[in-house]
Amino acid sequence: MSDASETVREPARAGRRRSMIAVLLLAVAAVCLWGASRMTWVEVTSSDGLGEARTAALVGGTWAAALTPLALTLVAAIAASFAVKGWALRVLGVLVAVVAVAAAVPAVRLIVSGASDDEAGRLAELPGRAEVQSVSVHAGPAVLVLIGALAALVAAVELVRRPRVRAGLSSKYDSPGARRDAAKTGADSAGEPVTQRMLWDALDAGEDPTVDDRKAEAVDQVDDDDQDPGTRT
């Protein structure tokens, strides 16, 4: 009985470990994306020829507007990871991977290609006569996004690889008759160990769950040999 219980519990324990790892990584990814969306990515210095030059700071929520919605999507994925299982969990893993790639694209583009004057001026909403004098890029927020994207990708892998656990309600939802039968066989319908409640249900039914059926049958056979036919009550 103990070997069978361990066989059933091992996938469940592995699934819980992967769930906790995935939840932790999703939380880290969401925090990274949200934090990067509040940080300055690009600074634009412009002049309209009438006054002093001014500098506008473009935060991540402006330069990469999808960061905040993607961070919220990862938070929603944390809740969904507890509510779905099987193929739906694998679909969730794929969606998390898509979110990770979508978040990484603007970060990689900024690090590799930098920021163009036209795009920076447009996002800074400069007046019509203003001209961009210089554009400076801050790579720190983009690196933070890449860290979050990597964490989300690993979380997606953990979600996809979570072991399948046999579906079913716990024995506490079984009927008294089902619990009595489970107590007599040594395990309930979900592969859980015999509980005190199951033992009491079996005793109420007139069965002794502590006696092995084969031993009981052997005792009955000995009694039949010792007694004359028809004398047993």
C-alpha positions as a Python dict, from the first residue, in 0.01 Angstrom:
ca = {
    (1, 'M'): (0, 0, 0),
    (2, 'S'): (280, 240, 87),
    (3, 'D'): (458, 175, -244),
    (4, 'A'): (139, 246, -436),
    (5, 'S'): (79, 564, -240),
    (6, 'E'): (434, 683, -306),
    (7, 'T'): (390, 609, -678),
    (8, 'V'): (81, 830, -686),
    (9, 'R'): (227, 1104, -471),
    (10, 'E'): (557, 1144, -655),
    (11, 'P'): (404, 1306, -969),
    (12, 'A'): (193, 1528, -744),
    (13, 'R'): (499, 1647, -552),
    (14, 'A'): (689, 1708, -874),
    (15, 'G'): (392, 1902, -1010),
    (16, 'R'): (376, 2119, -698),
    (17, 'R'): (748, 2192, -721),
    (18, 'R'): (717, 2297, -1084),
    (19, 'S'): (411, 2507, -998),
    (20, 'M'): (595, 2695, -725),
    (21, 'I'): (896, 2751, -950),
    (22, 'A'): (672, 2875, -1232),
    (23, 'V'): (480, 3109, -999),
    (24, 'L'): (802, 3253, -858),
    (25, 'L'): (948, 3311, -1204),
    (26, 'L'): (625, 3468, -1330),
    (27, 'A'): (624, 3704, -1032),
    (28, 'V'): (986, 3801, -1099),
    (29, 'A'): (909, 3859, -1467),
    (30, 'A'): (604, 4072, -1390),
    (31, 'V'): (801, 4287, -1143),
    (32, 'C'): (1082, 4333, -1396),
    (33, 'L'): (847, 4444, -1673),
    (34, 'W'): (649, 4673, -1444),
    (35, 'G'): (965, 4829, -1300),
    (36, 'A'): (1115, 4882, -1645),
    (37, 'S'): (796, 5053, -1760),
    (38, 'R'): (851, 5320, -1491),
    (39, 'M'): (1216, 5381, -1573),
    (40, 'T'): (1364, 5623, -1827),
    (41, 'W'): (1462, 5454, -2154),
    (42, 'V'): (1542, 5751, -2376),
    (43, 'E'): (1616, 6119, -2319),
    (44, 'V'): (1548, 6363, -2601),
    (45, 'T'): (1708, 6707, -2614),
    (46, 'S'): (1535, 6951, -2849),
    (47, 'S'): (1533, 7318, -2937),
    (48, 'D'): (1276, 7535, -3116),
    (49, 'G'): (1518, 7823, -3183),
    (50, 'L'): (1329, 8061, -2957),
    (51, 'G'): (1446, 7960, -2615),
    (52, 'E'): (1671, 7725, -2429),
    (53, 'A'): (1694, 7361, -2525),
    (54, 'R'): (1476, 7129, -2325),
    (55, 'T'): (1512, 6762, -2242),
    (56, 'A'): (1225, 6517, -2236),
    (57, 'A'): (1250, 6178, -2064),
    (58, 'L'): (1070, 5884, -2224),
    (59, 'V'): (985, 5614, -1972),
    (60, 'G'): (928, 5252, -2064),
    (61, 'G'): (552, 5295, -2060),
    (62, 'T'): (594, 5549, -2342),
    (63, 'W'): (880, 5400, -2539),
    (64, 'A'): (746, 5043, -2513),
    (65, 'A'): (379, 5092, -2433),
    (66, 'A'): (305, 4720, -2413),
    (67, 'L'): (520, 4663, -2105),
    (68, 'T'): (250, 4739, -1847),
    (69, 'P'): (-20, 4526, -2015),
    (70, 'L'): (230, 4241, -2054),
    (71, 'A'): (321, 4264, -1686),
    (72, 'L'): (-48, 4243, -1594),
    (73, 'T'): (-83, 3944, -1826),
    (74, 'L'): (192, 3764, -1635),
    (75, 'V'): (14, 3838, -1307),
    (76, 'A'): (-304, 3689, -1454),
    (77, 'A'): (-101, 3385, -1564),
    (78, 'I'): (-4, 3325, -1200),
    (79, 'A'): (-370, 3293, -1104),
    (80, 'A'): (-449, 3085, -1413),
    (81, 'S'): (-167, 2838, -1333),
    (82, 'F'): (-361, 2730, -1021),
    (83, 'A'): (-693, 2700, -1205),
    (84, 'V'): (-605, 2498, -1516),
    (85, 'K'): (-442, 2162, -1577),
    (86, 'G'): (-362, 1922, -1859),
    (87, 'W'): (-365, 2063, -2210),
    (88, 'A'): (-497, 2400, -2087),
    (89, 'L'): (-184, 2436, -1874),
    (90, 'R'): (32, 2375, -2180),
    (91, 'V'): (-160, 2639, -2373),
    (92, 'L'): (-97, 2877, -2082),
    (93, 'G'): (275, 2799, -2104),
    (94, 'V'): (276, 2882, -2474),
    (95, 'L'): (97, 3211, -2410),
    (96, 'V'): (351, 3303, -2141),
    (97, 'A'): (631, 3232, -2389),
    (98, 'V'): (463, 3462, -2642),
    (99, 'V'): (441, 3737, -2378),
    (100, 'A'): (812, 3693, -2302),
    (101, 'V'): (909, 3730, -2668),
    (102, 'A'): (680, 4032, -2715),
    (103, 'A'): (840, 4204, -2414),
    (104, 'A'): (1194, 4127, -2529),
    (105, 'V'): (1155, 4269, -2883),
    (106, 'P'): (1164, 4645, -2799),
    (107, 'A'): (1444, 4589, -2546),
    (108, 'V'): (1662, 4405, -2797),
    (109, 'R'): (1589, 4664, -3064),
    (110, 'L'): (1690, 4950, -2835),
    (111, 'I'): (2013, 4780, -2729),
    (112, 'V'): (2111, 4678, -3082),
    (113, 'S'): (1987, 4969, -3293),
    (114, 'G'): (1947, 5251, -3044),
    (115, 'A'): (1677, 5518, -3076),
    (116, 'S'): (1615, 5717, -3392),
    (117, 'D'): (1566, 6093, -3379),
    (118, 'D'): (1233, 6074, -3561),
    (119, 'E'): (1084, 5812, -3330),
    (120, 'A'): (1216, 5986, -3019),
    (121, 'G'): (1078, 6323, -3133),
    (122, 'R'): (740, 6172, -3214),
    (123, 'L'): (707, 5997, -2878),
    (124, 'A'): (826, 6310, -2695),
    (125, 'E'): (548, 6506, -2871),
    (126, 'L'): (774, 6797, -2963),
    (127, 'P'): (625, 7118, -3104),
    (128, 'G'): (617, 7151, -3480),
    (129, 'R'): (915, 7387, -3506),
    (130, 'A'): (1128, 7200, -3252),
    (131, 'E'): (1424, 6999, -3374),
    (132, 'V'): (1590, 6707, -3201),
    (133, 'Q'): (1939, 6802, -3090),
    (134, 'S'): (2046, 6473, -2933),
    (135, 'V'): (1907, 6140, -2817),
    (136, 'S'): (2058, 5942, -2529),
    (137, 'V'): (1969, 5580, -2456),
    (138, 'H'): (1958, 5413, -2113),
    (139, 'A'): (2029, 5042, -2151),
    (140, 'G'): (1952, 4948, -1788),
    (141, 'P'): (1573, 4923, -1825),
    (142, 'A'): (1611, 4722, -2145),
    (143, 'V'): (1840, 4475, -1967),
    (144, 'L'): (1585, 4449, -1686),
    (145, 'V'): (1318, 4362, -1942),
    (146, 'L'): (1541, 4092, -2088),
    (147, 'I'): (1586, 3942, -1742),
    (148, 'G'): (1209, 3940, -1696),
    (149, 'A'): (1157, 3788, -2040),
    (150, 'L'): (1407, 3511, -1962),
    (151, 'A'): (1230, 3438, -1632),
    (152, 'A'): (897, 3420, -1815),
    (153, 'L'): (1040, 3179, -2073),
    (154, 'V'): (1169, 2946, -1801),
    (155, 'A'): (829, 2968, -1630),
    (156, 'A'): (663, 2873, -1958),
    (157, 'V'): (884, 2564, -1982),
    (158, 'E'): (797, 2466, -1625),
    (159, 'L'): (426, 2502, -1699),
    (160, 'V'): (448, 2291, -2013),
    (161, 'R'): (654, 2021, -1840),
    (162, 'R'): (441, 1994, -1527),
    (163, 'P'): (362, 1622, -1475),
    (164, 'R'): (8, 1508, -1527),
    (165, 'V'): (-170, 1409, -1208),
    (166, 'R'): (-472, 1188, -1214),
    (167, 'A'): (-778, 1404, -1190),
    (168, 'G'): (-1035, 1345, -918),
    (169, 'L'): (-1174, 1481, -597),
    (170, 'S'): (-1025, 1403, -261),
    (171, 'S'): (-1165, 1112, -63),
    (172, 'K'): (-1333, 1352, 177),
    (173, 'Y'): (-1597, 1406, -92),
    (174, 'D'): (-1665, 1033, -136),
    (175, 'S'): (-1980, 874, 0),
    (176, 'P'): (-1957, 678, 327),
    (177, 'G'): (-1996, 350, 134),
    (178, 'A'): (-1708, 441, -96),
    (179, 'R'): (-1489, 532, 200),
    (180, 'R'): (-1571, 200, 367),
    (181, 'D'): (-1473, 12, 53),
    (182, 'A'): (-1153, 215, 30),
    (183, 'A'): (-1066, 140, 390),
    (184, 'K'): (-1104, -234, 327),
    (185, 'T'): (-875, -223, 24),
    (186, 'G'): (-613, -10, 199),
    (187, 'A'): (-636, 309, -13),
    (188, 'D'): (-908, 544, -128),
    (189, 'S'): (-1009, 625, -486),
    (190, 'A'): (-752, 906, -516),
    (191, 'G'): (-457, 699, -401),
    (192, 'E'): (-445, 860, -58),
    (193, 'P'): (-352, 673, 262),
    (194, 'V'): (-619, 535, 488),
    (195, 'T'): (-747, 803, 722),
    (196, 'Q'): (-905, 773, 1067),
    (197, 'R'): (-1241, 869, 916),
    (198, 'M'): (-1220, 579, 671),
    (199, 'L'): (-1138, 335, 954),
    (200, 'W'): (-1442, 446, 1151),
    (201, 'D'): (-1665, 411, 843),
    (202, 'A'): (-1541, 56, 793),
    (203, 'L'): (-1604, -30, 1159),
    (204, 'D'): (-1954, 113, 1134),
    (205, 'A'): (-2014, -123, 844),
    (206, 'G'): (-1909, -420, 1056),
    (207, 'E'): (-1570, -464, 890),
    (208, 'D'): (-1230, -470, 1055),
    (209, 'P'): (-994, -281, 817),
    (210, 'T'): (-690, -389, 1018),
    (211, 'V'): (-739, -755, 931),
    (212, 'D'): (-598, -872, 599),
    (213, 'D'): (-862, -1052, 386),
    (214, 'R'): (-632, -1345, 316),
    (215, 'K'): (-567, -1399, 688),
    (216, 'A'): (-936, -1379, 759),
    (217, 'E'): (-1008, -1641, 491),
    (218, 'A'): (-742, -1873, 638),
    (219, 'V'): (-900, -1845, 984),
    (220, 'D'): (-1240, -1926, 837),
    (221, 'Q'): (-1103, -2236, 670),
    (222, 'V'): (-950, -2358, 1000),
    (223, 'D'): (-1279, -2302, 1177),
    (224, 'D'): (-1460, -2500, 910),
    (225, 'D'): (-1221, -2796, 955),
    (226, 'D'): (-1257, -2800, 1334),
    (227, 'Q'): (-1634, -2784, 1340),
    (228, 'D'): (-1881, -3045, 1227),
    (229, 'P'): (-2092, -2960, 926),
    (230, 'G'): (-2391, -2759, 1024),
    (231, 'T'): (-2265, -2669, 1372),
    (232, 'R'): (-2121, -2329, 1279),
    (233, 'T'): (-2345, -2033, 1352),
}
